[in-house]
Amino acid sequence: MIRFYFHPTPNPAKVALFLEEAGLAYETIPVDTSKGEQHMPAFRSINPNGKVPAIVDTDGPAGRETRVFDSTAILIYLAEQTGKFLSSPEDRPELLSWLMFLASGLGPFSGQAVHFQHAAPEGLDYAVNRYRREAERHYQVLNDHLDGRSFIVGDSYTIADISAWGWLDRASRVLKGAEEPFGAYPNLKRLFEMVDARPAAARAREVGKDHAFKRINDEETKRALFPSNYPPTA
Ligand SMILES: N[C@@H](CCC(=O)N[C@@H](CS)C(=O)NCC(=O)O)C(=O)O
């Protein structure tokens, strides 16, 4: 059994999609990051980085309970455990490369583009330009790679496609103001629509819907999500 620590945001969404695709038994445990639950000691013992997603596999290696944190680590772990959505062994170098491109490039630059265009104070033009342009550049790299390909790696659906879906789902926020966010990236549009049309994607979108996550962006939420804006606590 897997305990899945979840908030309805892009990185947990990738893991929700994998769990649904693989048909694994799991229990969703809400972590309301807007209330600061990611900073609680009990959750920090599962993810010392204080972010979602994380999982606990009660039947991990050697039958021991084990934690895994960070969406990409979780995708690789679950794919290896189940043997599902891994590429062929010959394509493994490509799979690892694109997973890391998504984990360290497309994802974080999308996140910072959202932050500086939607959450940061007005007037930070340098930061807005840098993150928006870097997000666009990563979109372009993946769009070019997908020319003539149905999937990111090889000729089958893998955890790279699952990973890409999480942040591509937020394209309209990443590319704020764009009339058609995928307009300049037809191959990304095709990939996103292919993944999004899978029945597991519809089920993944339902994960956590039975929980009332906090929606108000008040002082508690700002302190929880952006602690670097406040003096360090002793
Ligand atoms: N590299 C991590 C990033 C995780 C991450 O940034 N999660 C966000 C939600 S998408 C979060 O927990 N935000 C709350 C916070 O930063 O306090 C991963 O891929 O899992």
PDB file of N, CA, C and O and ligand atoms in Angstrom, residues 7-15 33-34 38-39 43-44 47 49-54 69-74 103 108 167 224-227, ligand 1:
ATOM      1  N   HIS A   7      -1.181  17.576  -2.746  1.00  0.00           N
ATOM      2  CA  HIS A   7      -1.871  18.871  -2.830  1.00  0.00           C
ATOM      3  C   HIS A   7      -2.196  19.063  -4.318  1.00  0.00           C
ATOM      4  O   HIS A   7      -1.410  18.600  -5.171  1.00  0.00           O
ATOM      5  N   PRO A   8      -3.315  19.699  -4.667  1.00  0.00           N
ATOM      6  CA  PRO A   8      -3.681  19.798  -6.095  1.00  0.00           C
ATOM      7  C   PRO A   8      -2.813  20.794  -6.863  1.00  0.00           C
ATOM      8  O   PRO A   8      -3.268  21.866  -7.266  1.00  0.00           O
ATOM      9  N   THR A   9      -1.572  20.433  -7.086  1.00  0.00           N
ATOM     10  CA  THR A   9      -0.598  21.272  -7.777  1.00  0.00           C
ATOM     11  C   THR A   9       0.207  20.382  -8.754  1.00  0.00           C
ATOM     12  O   THR A   9       0.106  19.155  -8.702  1.00  0.00           O
ATOM     13  N   PRO A  10       0.990  20.992  -9.653  1.00  0.00           N
ATOM     14  CA  PRO A  10       1.555  20.223 -10.778  1.00  0.00           C
ATOM     15  C   PRO A  10       2.435  19.026 -10.398  1.00  0.00           C
ATOM     16  O   PRO A  10       2.330  17.977 -11.045  1.00  0.00           O
ATOM     17  N   ASN A  11       3.306  19.158  -9.421  1.00  0.00           N
ATOM     18  CA  ASN A  11       4.205  18.026  -9.146  1.00  0.00           C
ATOM     19  C   ASN A  11       3.469  16.823  -8.551  1.00  0.00           C
ATOM     20  O   ASN A  11       3.690  15.691  -8.996  1.00  0.00           O
ATOM     21  N   PRO A  12       2.579  17.007  -7.587  1.00  0.00           N
ATOM     22  CA  PRO A  12       1.776  15.866  -7.137  1.00  0.00           C
ATOM     23  C   PRO A  12       0.901  15.281  -8.253  1.00  0.00           C
ATOM     24  O   PRO A  12       0.646  14.068  -8.275  1.00  0.00           O
ATOM     25  N   ALA A  13       0.460  16.125  -9.185  1.00  0.00           N
ATOM     26  CA  ALA A  13      -0.420  15.636 -10.264  1.00  0.00           C
ATOM     27  C   ALA A  13       0.260  14.541 -11.087  1.00  0.00           C
ATOM     28  O   ALA A  13      -0.378  13.578 -11.524  1.00  0.00           O
ATOM     29  N   LYS A  14       1.585  14.675 -11.289  1.00  0.00           N
ATOM     30  CA  LYS A  14       2.311  13.648 -12.066  1.00  0.00           C
ATOM     31  C   LYS A  14       2.212  12.296 -11.377  1.00  0.00           C
ATOM     32  O   LYS A  14       2.039  11.258 -12.030  1.00  0.00           O
ATOM     33  N   VAL A  15       2.363  12.318 -10.051  1.00  0.00           N
ATOM     34  CA  VAL A  15       2.333  11.059  -9.291  1.00  0.00           C
ATOM     35  C   VAL A  15       0.910  10.495  -9.279  1.00  0.00           C
ATOM     36  O   VAL A  15       0.714   9.281  -9.407  1.00  0.00           O
ATOM     37  N   THR A  33      -0.690  22.854   1.714  1.00  0.00           N
ATOM     38  CA  THR A  33       0.491  23.723   1.732  1.00  0.00           C
ATOM     39  C   THR A  33       0.102  25.185   1.984  1.00  0.00           C
ATOM     40  O   THR A  33       0.929  25.962   2.431  1.00  0.00           O
ATOM     41  N   SER A  34      -1.151  25.551   1.693  1.00  0.00           N
ATOM     42  CA  SER A  34      -1.589  26.920   1.964  1.00  0.00           C
ATOM     43  C   SER A  34      -1.775  27.165   3.455  1.00  0.00           C
ATOM     44  O   SER A  34      -1.838  28.309   3.905  1.00  0.00           O
ATOM     45  N   GLN A  38       3.088  21.482   5.113  1.00  0.00           N
ATOM     46  CA  GLN A  38       4.345  20.911   4.595  1.00  0.00           C
ATOM     47  C   GLN A  38       5.521  21.153   5.548  1.00  0.00           C
ATOM     48  O   GLN A  38       6.565  20.533   5.407  1.00  0.00           O
ATOM     49  N   HIS A  39       5.335  22.092   6.495  1.00  0.00           N
ATOM     50  CA  HIS A  39       6.426  22.414   7.421  1.00  0.00           C
ATOM     51  C   HIS A  39       6.306  21.673   8.754  1.00  0.00           C
ATOM     52  O   HIS A  39       7.146  21.846   9.634  1.00  0.00           O
ATOM     53  N   PHE A  43       5.427  15.676   8.664  1.00  0.00           N
ATOM     54  CA  PHE A  43       5.613  15.614   7.208  1.00  0.00           C
ATOM     55  C   PHE A  43       7.086  15.766   6.833  1.00  0.00           C
ATOM     56  O   PHE A  43       7.574  15.088   5.916  1.00  0.00           O
ATOM     57  N   ARG A  44       7.813  16.604   7.569  1.00  0.00           N
ATOM     58  CA  ARG A  44       9.251  16.769   7.282  1.00  0.00           C
ATOM     59  C   ARG A  44      10.023  15.461   7.447  1.00  0.00           C
ATOM     60  O   ARG A  44      11.080  15.277   6.851  1.00  0.00           O
ATOM     61  N   ASN A  47       9.346  14.126   3.915  1.00  0.00           N
ATOM     62  CA  ASN A  47      10.098  14.924   2.947  1.00  0.00           C
ATOM     63  C   ASN A  47      10.810  16.056   3.686  1.00  0.00           C
ATOM     64  O   ASN A  47      10.197  17.075   4.000  1.00  0.00           O
ATOM     65  N   ASN A  49      12.527  18.237   2.611  1.00  0.00           N
ATOM     66  CA  ASN A  49      12.472  19.462   1.803  1.00  0.00           C
ATOM     67  C   ASN A  49      11.142  20.187   1.970  1.00  0.00           C
ATOM     68  O   ASN A  49      10.971  21.289   1.442  1.00  0.00           O
ATOM     69  N   GLY A  50      10.184  19.591   2.671  1.00  0.00           N
ATOM     70  CA  GLY A  50       8.933  20.280   2.964  1.00  0.00           C
ATOM     71  C   GLY A  50       8.101  20.623   1.745  1.00  0.00           C
ATOM     72  O   GLY A  50       7.504  21.710   1.692  1.00  0.00           O
ATOM     73  N   LYS A  51       8.054  19.719   0.785  1.00  0.00           N
ATOM     74  CA  LYS A  51       7.224  19.952  -0.410  1.00  0.00           C
ATOM     75  C   LYS A  51       6.509  18.674  -0.810  1.00  0.00           C
ATOM     76  O   LYS A  51       6.958  17.568  -0.480  1.00  0.00           O
ATOM     77  N   VAL A  52       5.402  18.838  -1.526  1.00  0.00           N
ATOM     78  CA  VAL A  52       4.689  17.689  -2.075  1.00  0.00           C
ATOM     79  C   VAL A  52       5.039  17.560  -3.560  1.00  0.00           C
ATOM     80  O   VAL A  52       5.351  18.575  -4.212  1.00  0.00           O
ATOM     81  N   PRO A  53       5.033  16.327  -4.085  1.00  0.00           N
ATOM     82  CA  PRO A  53       4.541  15.097  -3.488  1.00  0.00           C
ATOM     83  C   PRO A  53       5.632  14.361  -2.712  1.00  0.00           C
ATOM     84  O   PRO A  53       6.818  14.616  -2.871  1.00  0.00           O
ATOM     85  N   ALA A  54       5.134  13.403  -1.896  1.00  0.00           N
ATOM     86  CA  ALA A  54       5.995  12.390  -1.283  1.00  0.00           C
ATOM     87  C   ALA A  54       5.127  11.147  -1.159  1.00  0.00           C
ATOM     88  O   ALA A  54       3.888  11.244  -1.194  1.00  0.00           O
ATOM     89  N   PHE A  69      10.663  10.968  -1.815  1.00  0.00           N
ATOM     90  CA  PHE A  69      10.194  12.337  -2.030  1.00  0.00           C
ATOM     91  C   PHE A  69      10.769  12.895  -3.322  1.00  0.00           C
ATOM     92  O   PHE A  69      11.797  12.436  -3.792  1.00  0.00           O
ATOM     93  N   ASP A  70      10.097  13.862  -3.873  1.00  0.00           N
ATOM     94  CA  ASP A  70      10.375  14.537  -5.150  1.00  0.00           C
ATOM     95  C   ASP A  70       9.703  13.756  -6.292  1.00  0.00           C
ATOM     96  O   ASP A  70       9.936  12.554  -6.450  1.00  0.00           O
ATOM     97  N   SER A  71       8.899  14.476  -7.078  1.00  0.00           N
ATOM     98  CA  SER A  71       8.047  13.798  -8.071  1.00  0.00           C
ATOM     99  C   SER A  71       8.842  12.909  -9.026  1.00  0.00           C
ATOM    100  O   SER A  71       8.401  11.802  -9.361  1.00  0.00           O
ATOM    101  N   THR A  72      10.023  13.351  -9.449  1.00  0.00           N
ATOM    102  CA  THR A  72      10.780  12.545 -10.422  1.00  0.00           C
ATOM    103  C   THR A  72      11.317  11.275  -9.773  1.00  0.00           C
ATOM    104  O   THR A  72      11.284  10.199 -10.374  1.00  0.00           O
ATOM    105  N   ALA A  73      11.797  11.402  -8.547  1.00  0.00           N
ATOM    106  CA  ALA A  73      12.270  10.210  -7.828  1.00  0.00           C
ATOM    107  C   ALA A  73      11.122   9.218  -7.648  1.00  0.00           C
ATOM    108  O   ALA A  73      11.302   8.002  -7.812  1.00  0.00           O
ATOM    109  N   ILE A  74       9.946   9.745  -7.340  1.00  0.00           N
ATOM    110  CA  ILE A  74       8.789   8.861  -7.136  1.00  0.00           C
ATOM    111  C   ILE A  74       8.414   8.163  -8.448  1.00  0.00           C
ATOM    112  O   ILE A  74       8.144   6.954  -8.465  1.00  0.00           O
ATOM    113  N   ALA A 103      12.596  17.879 -14.786  1.00  0.00           N
ATOM    114  CA  ALA A 103      12.694  18.102 -13.330  1.00  0.00           C
ATOM    115  C   ALA A 103      13.492  19.345 -12.984  1.00  0.00           C
ATOM    116  O   ALA A 103      13.196  20.029 -11.998  1.00  0.00           O
ATOM    117  N   PRO A 108      10.791  23.745 -12.973  1.00  0.00           N
ATOM    118  CA  PRO A 108      11.128  24.884 -12.117  1.00  0.00           C
ATOM    119  C   PRO A 108      11.009  26.243 -12.821  1.00  0.00           C
ATOM    120  O   PRO A 108      10.560  27.218 -12.205  1.00  0.00           O
ATOM    121  N   TRP A 167       3.190  19.900 -15.543  1.00  0.00           N
ATOM    122  CA  TRP A 167       3.374  21.344 -15.710  1.00  0.00           C
ATOM    123  C   TRP A 167       2.744  21.878 -16.991  1.00  0.00           C
ATOM    124  O   TRP A 167       2.311  23.032 -17.033  1.00  0.00           O
ATOM    125  N   ALA A 224       3.443  30.546   4.615  1.00  0.00           N
ATOM    126  CA  ALA A 224       3.674  29.115   4.389  1.00  0.00           C
ATOM    127  C   ALA A 224       4.396  28.867   3.067  1.00  0.00           C
ATOM    128  O   ALA A 224       5.320  28.064   2.987  1.00  0.00           O
ATOM    129  N   LEU A 225       3.958  29.594   2.025  1.00  0.00           N
ATOM    130  CA  LEU A 225       4.494  29.309   0.677  1.00  0.00           C
ATOM    131  C   LEU A 225       5.754  30.107   0.352  1.00  0.00           C
ATOM    132  O   LEU A 225       6.589  29.650  -0.428  1.00  0.00           O
ATOM    133  N   PHE A 226       5.868  31.296   0.941  1.00  0.00           N
ATOM    134  CA  PHE A 226       7.011  32.157   0.593  1.00  0.00           C
ATOM    135  C   PHE A 226       7.748  32.601   1.857  1.00  0.00           C
ATOM    136  O   PHE A 226       7.883  33.807   2.131  1.00  0.00           O
ATOM    137  N   PRO A 227       8.264  31.653   2.634  1.00  0.00           N
ATOM    138  CA  PRO A 227       8.896  32.020   3.912  1.00  0.00           C
ATOM    139  C   PRO A 227      10.111  32.922   3.732  1.00  0.00           C
ATOM    140  O   PRO A 227      10.458  33.677   4.648  1.00  0.00           O
TER     141      PRO A 227
HETATM  142  N1  LIG B   1      11.270  19.160  -7.116  1.00  0.00           N
HETATM  143  C1  LIG B   1      10.055  18.926  -6.393  1.00  0.00           C
HETATM  144  C2  LIG B   1       9.267  20.231  -6.300  1.00  0.00           C
HETATM  145  C3  LIG B   1       8.064  20.073  -5.394  1.00  0.00           C
HETATM  146  C4  LIG B   1       7.265  21.350  -5.269  1.00  0.00           C
HETATM  147  O1  LIG B   1       7.739  22.469  -5.548  1.00  0.00           O
HETATM  148  N2  LIG B   1       6.019  21.183  -4.833  1.00  0.00           N
HETATM  149  C5  LIG B   1       5.139  22.303  -4.639  1.00  0.00           C
HETATM  150  C6  LIG B   1       3.762  21.949  -5.192  1.00  0.00           C
HETATM  151  S1  LIG B   1       3.828  21.712  -6.959  1.00  0.00           S
HETATM  152  C7  LIG B   1       4.999  22.580  -3.135  1.00  0.00           C
HETATM  153  O2  LIG B   1       5.066  21.670  -2.328  1.00  0.00           O
HETATM  154  N3  LIG B   1       4.815  23.844  -2.774  1.00  0.00           N
HETATM  155  C8  LIG B   1       4.678  24.238  -1.410  1.00  0.00           C
HETATM  156  C9  LIG B   1       5.864  24.972  -0.878  1.00  0.00           C
HETATM  157  O3  LIG B   1       6.790  25.276  -1.659  1.00  0.00           O
HETATM  158  O4  LIG B   1       5.893  25.282   0.327  1.00  0.00           O
HETATM  159  C10 LIG B   1       9.223  17.836  -7.070  1.00  0.00           C
HETATM  160  O5  LIG B   1       9.315  17.675  -8.287  1.00  0.00           O
HETATM  161  O6  LIG B   1       8.490  17.127  -6.365  1.00  0.00           O
END
